[in-house]
Amino acid sequence: MAATYSALFTPRDSHNYRTFSVWMIGAMLSFVAATILIDGKWIPPAGGWALTILSIVLMLGAMRAYIHFLRNADELLRKIHLNALALAFGVGTVAMMGYRLCERLGAPKLDINDSSLVMILTWALAQWYGMRHYGGDEEA
């Protein structure tokens, strides 16, 4: 039976990752709400600015919580996450720069959020792969 990701977490790691997750969920909910309300012109400019600032503050809080999580994680968990971040950064950079060239050749223009989604999905999949690769089996 393969190890579960939670088997790599100490209680402190679990707490720190949950804290990061709460910040990130709040940031993404705020971002989605701001995007919908601003694009639909359902909110006055002052409200749009307030939601934008809230989204940025929540994203900065998530970033701070993730850095705290990484700094306090054990070596293996830190290695898994840093490898995932490195891969996601590389894949995201290639996606952004490569698609930008495709746009110049006539491909439809994409929003920056599309490349961000590529980075986030790569990050998540690389964490899963790292857990599977380094986690080993829980057999006695």
Tab-separated table of C-alpha atoms in Angstrom:
chain	number	residue	atom	x	y	z
A	1	MET	CA	0.000	0.000	0.000
A	2	ALA	CA	1.407	3.396	-0.971
A	3	ALA	CA	2.108	6.007	1.678
A	4	THR	CA	-0.387	8.787	2.049
A	5	TYR	CA	0.679	12.388	1.822
A	6	SER	CA	-0.466	12.987	5.394
A	7	ALA	CA	2.020	10.328	6.576
A	8	LEU	CA	4.811	12.754	5.648
A	9	PHE	CA	3.305	15.536	7.805
A	10	THR	CA	4.099	16.052	11.461
A	11	PRO	CA	1.287	17.625	13.513
A	12	ARG	CA	3.115	20.977	13.169
A	13	ASP	CA	3.361	20.524	9.381
A	14	SER	CA	-0.361	19.728	9.199
A	15	HIS	CA	-1.218	22.854	11.185
A	16	ASN	CA	1.055	25.054	9.074
A	17	TYR	CA	-0.265	23.636	5.803
A	18	ARG	CA	-3.875	24.078	6.946
A	19	THR	CA	-3.084	27.706	7.796
A	20	PHE	CA	-1.649	28.200	4.301
A	21	SER	CA	-4.698	26.493	2.768
A	22	VAL	CA	-7.144	28.760	4.614
A	23	TRP	CA	-5.280	31.860	3.422
A	24	MET	CA	-5.135	30.522	-0.142
A	25	ILE	CA	-8.818	29.548	-0.263
A	26	GLY	CA	-9.747	32.998	1.020
A	27	ALA	CA	-7.499	34.633	-1.574
A	28	MET	CA	-8.947	32.600	-4.435
A	29	LEU	CA	-12.554	33.218	-3.351
A	30	SER	CA	-11.826	36.925	-3.119
A	31	PHE	CA	-10.071	36.866	-6.514
A	32	VAL	CA	-12.972	35.060	-8.200
A	33	ALA	CA	-15.527	37.403	-6.618
A	34	ALA	CA	-13.522	40.467	-7.659
A	35	THR	CA	-13.103	39.151	-11.204
A	36	ILE	CA	-16.796	38.413	-11.652
A	37	LEU	CA	-18.024	41.617	-10.035
A	38	ILE	CA	-15.530	43.899	-11.807
A	39	ASP	CA	-15.918	42.267	-15.249
A	40	GLY	CA	-19.707	42.315	-14.952
A	41	LYS	CA	-19.626	45.951	-13.806
A	42	TRP	CA	-21.789	44.893	-10.849
A	43	ILE	CA	-19.713	46.819	-8.366
A	44	PRO	CA	-18.700	50.483	-8.208
A	45	PRO	CA	-15.016	51.302	-8.808
A	46	ALA	CA	-14.356	51.864	-5.090
A	47	GLY	CA	-15.756	48.416	-4.305
A	48	GLY	CA	-13.647	46.914	-7.070
A	49	TRP	CA	-10.527	48.506	-5.608
A	50	ALA	CA	-11.440	47.254	-2.140
A	51	LEU	CA	-11.890	43.677	-3.396
A	52	THR	CA	-8.660	43.915	-5.379
A	53	ILE	CA	-6.722	45.089	-2.325
A	54	LEU	CA	-8.366	42.366	-0.211
A	55	SER	CA	-7.356	39.728	-2.782
A	56	ILE	CA	-3.760	40.964	-2.822
A	57	VAL	CA	-3.548	41.051	0.989
A	58	LEU	CA	-4.941	37.508	1.209
A	59	MET	CA	-2.490	36.289	-1.452
A	60	LEU	CA	0.396	37.863	0.457
A	61	GLY	CA	-0.888	36.169	3.630
A	62	ALA	CA	-0.973	32.835	1.792
A	63	MET	CA	2.563	33.376	0.537
A	64	ARG	CA	3.770	34.223	4.040
A	65	ALA	CA	2.018	31.154	5.494
A	66	TYR	CA	3.547	28.902	2.821
A	67	ILE	CA	7.040	30.249	3.513
A	68	HIS	CA	6.432	29.606	7.225
A	69	PHE	CA	5.290	26.057	6.396
A	70	LEU	CA	8.416	25.409	4.283
A	71	ARG	CA	10.820	26.829	6.849
A	72	ASN	CA	9.381	24.598	9.573
A	73	ALA	CA	8.901	21.426	7.515
A	74	ASP	CA	11.278	18.506	7.857
A	75	GLU	CA	13.916	17.956	5.169
A	76	LEU	CA	11.977	15.422	3.097
A	77	LEU	CA	8.765	17.434	3.014
A	78	ARG	CA	10.736	20.590	2.195
A	79	LYS	CA	12.539	18.727	-0.614
A	80	ILE	CA	9.243	17.547	-2.104
A	81	HIS	CA	7.767	21.035	-2.028
A	82	LEU	CA	10.846	22.834	-3.313
A	83	ASN	CA	11.198	20.340	-6.179
A	84	ALA	CA	7.516	20.909	-7.002
A	85	LEU	CA	7.964	24.690	-6.912
A	86	ALA	CA	11.038	24.513	-9.150
A	87	LEU	CA	9.239	22.357	-11.710
A	88	ALA	CA	6.123	24.563	-11.626
A	89	PHE	CA	8.219	27.709	-12.103
A	90	GLY	CA	9.992	26.172	-15.092
A	91	VAL	CA	6.844	24.819	-16.714
A	92	GLY	CA	5.037	28.119	-16.093
A	93	THR	CA	7.871	30.126	-17.625
A	94	VAL	CA	7.975	27.909	-20.714
A	95	ALA	CA	4.170	28.091	-21.015
A	96	MET	CA	4.097	31.889	-20.703
A	97	MET	CA	7.001	32.623	-23.012
A	98	GLY	CA	6.191	29.867	-25.501
A	99	TYR	CA	2.553	30.828	-25.794
A	100	ARG	CA	3.495	34.483	-26.126
A	101	LEU	CA	5.385	33.528	-29.301
A	102	CYS	CA	2.352	31.540	-30.464
A	103	GLU	CA	0.194	34.655	-29.975
A	104	ARG	CA	2.549	36.596	-32.216
A	105	LEU	CA	1.981	33.916	-34.852
A	106	GLY	CA	-1.794	34.330	-34.639
A	107	ALA	CA	-2.906	32.104	-31.754
A	108	PRO	CA	-5.712	33.536	-29.612
A	109	LYS	CA	-4.577	35.763	-26.758
A	110	LEU	CA	-4.681	34.180	-23.302
A	111	ASP	CA	-5.031	35.844	-19.950
A	112	ILE	CA	-2.117	35.704	-17.483
A	113	ASN	CA	-4.357	33.597	-15.244
A	114	ASP	CA	-4.225	30.775	-17.793
A	115	SER	CA	-0.455	30.433	-17.363
A	116	SER	CA	-0.854	30.742	-13.602
A	117	LEU	CA	-3.235	27.804	-13.702
A	118	VAL	CA	-0.585	25.767	-15.547
A	119	MET	CA	1.895	26.597	-12.760
A	120	ILE	CA	-0.540	25.753	-9.960
A	121	LEU	CA	-1.570	22.421	-11.506
A	122	THR	CA	2.068	21.506	-12.159
A	123	TRP	CA	2.918	22.402	-8.561
A	124	ALA	CA	0.099	20.215	-7.217
A	125	LEU	CA	0.936	17.263	-9.478
A	126	ALA	CA	4.640	17.513	-8.662
A	127	GLN	CA	3.826	17.460	-4.925
A	128	TRP	CA	1.719	14.349	-5.466
A	129	TYR	CA	4.488	12.714	-7.505
A	130	GLY	CA	7.112	13.641	-4.890
A	131	MET	CA	5.022	12.106	-2.143
A	132	ARG	CA	4.641	8.927	-4.165
A	133	HIS	CA	8.325	8.866	-5.084
A	134	TYR	CA	9.810	9.685	-1.669
A	135	GLY	CA	6.996	8.461	0.560
A	136	GLY	CA	7.648	4.777	-0.045
A	137	ASP	CA	5.370	2.059	1.205
A	138	GLU	CA	3.834	1.712	4.639
A	139	GLU	CA	4.291	-2.031	4.753
A	140	ALA	CA	5.508	-3.582	7.973
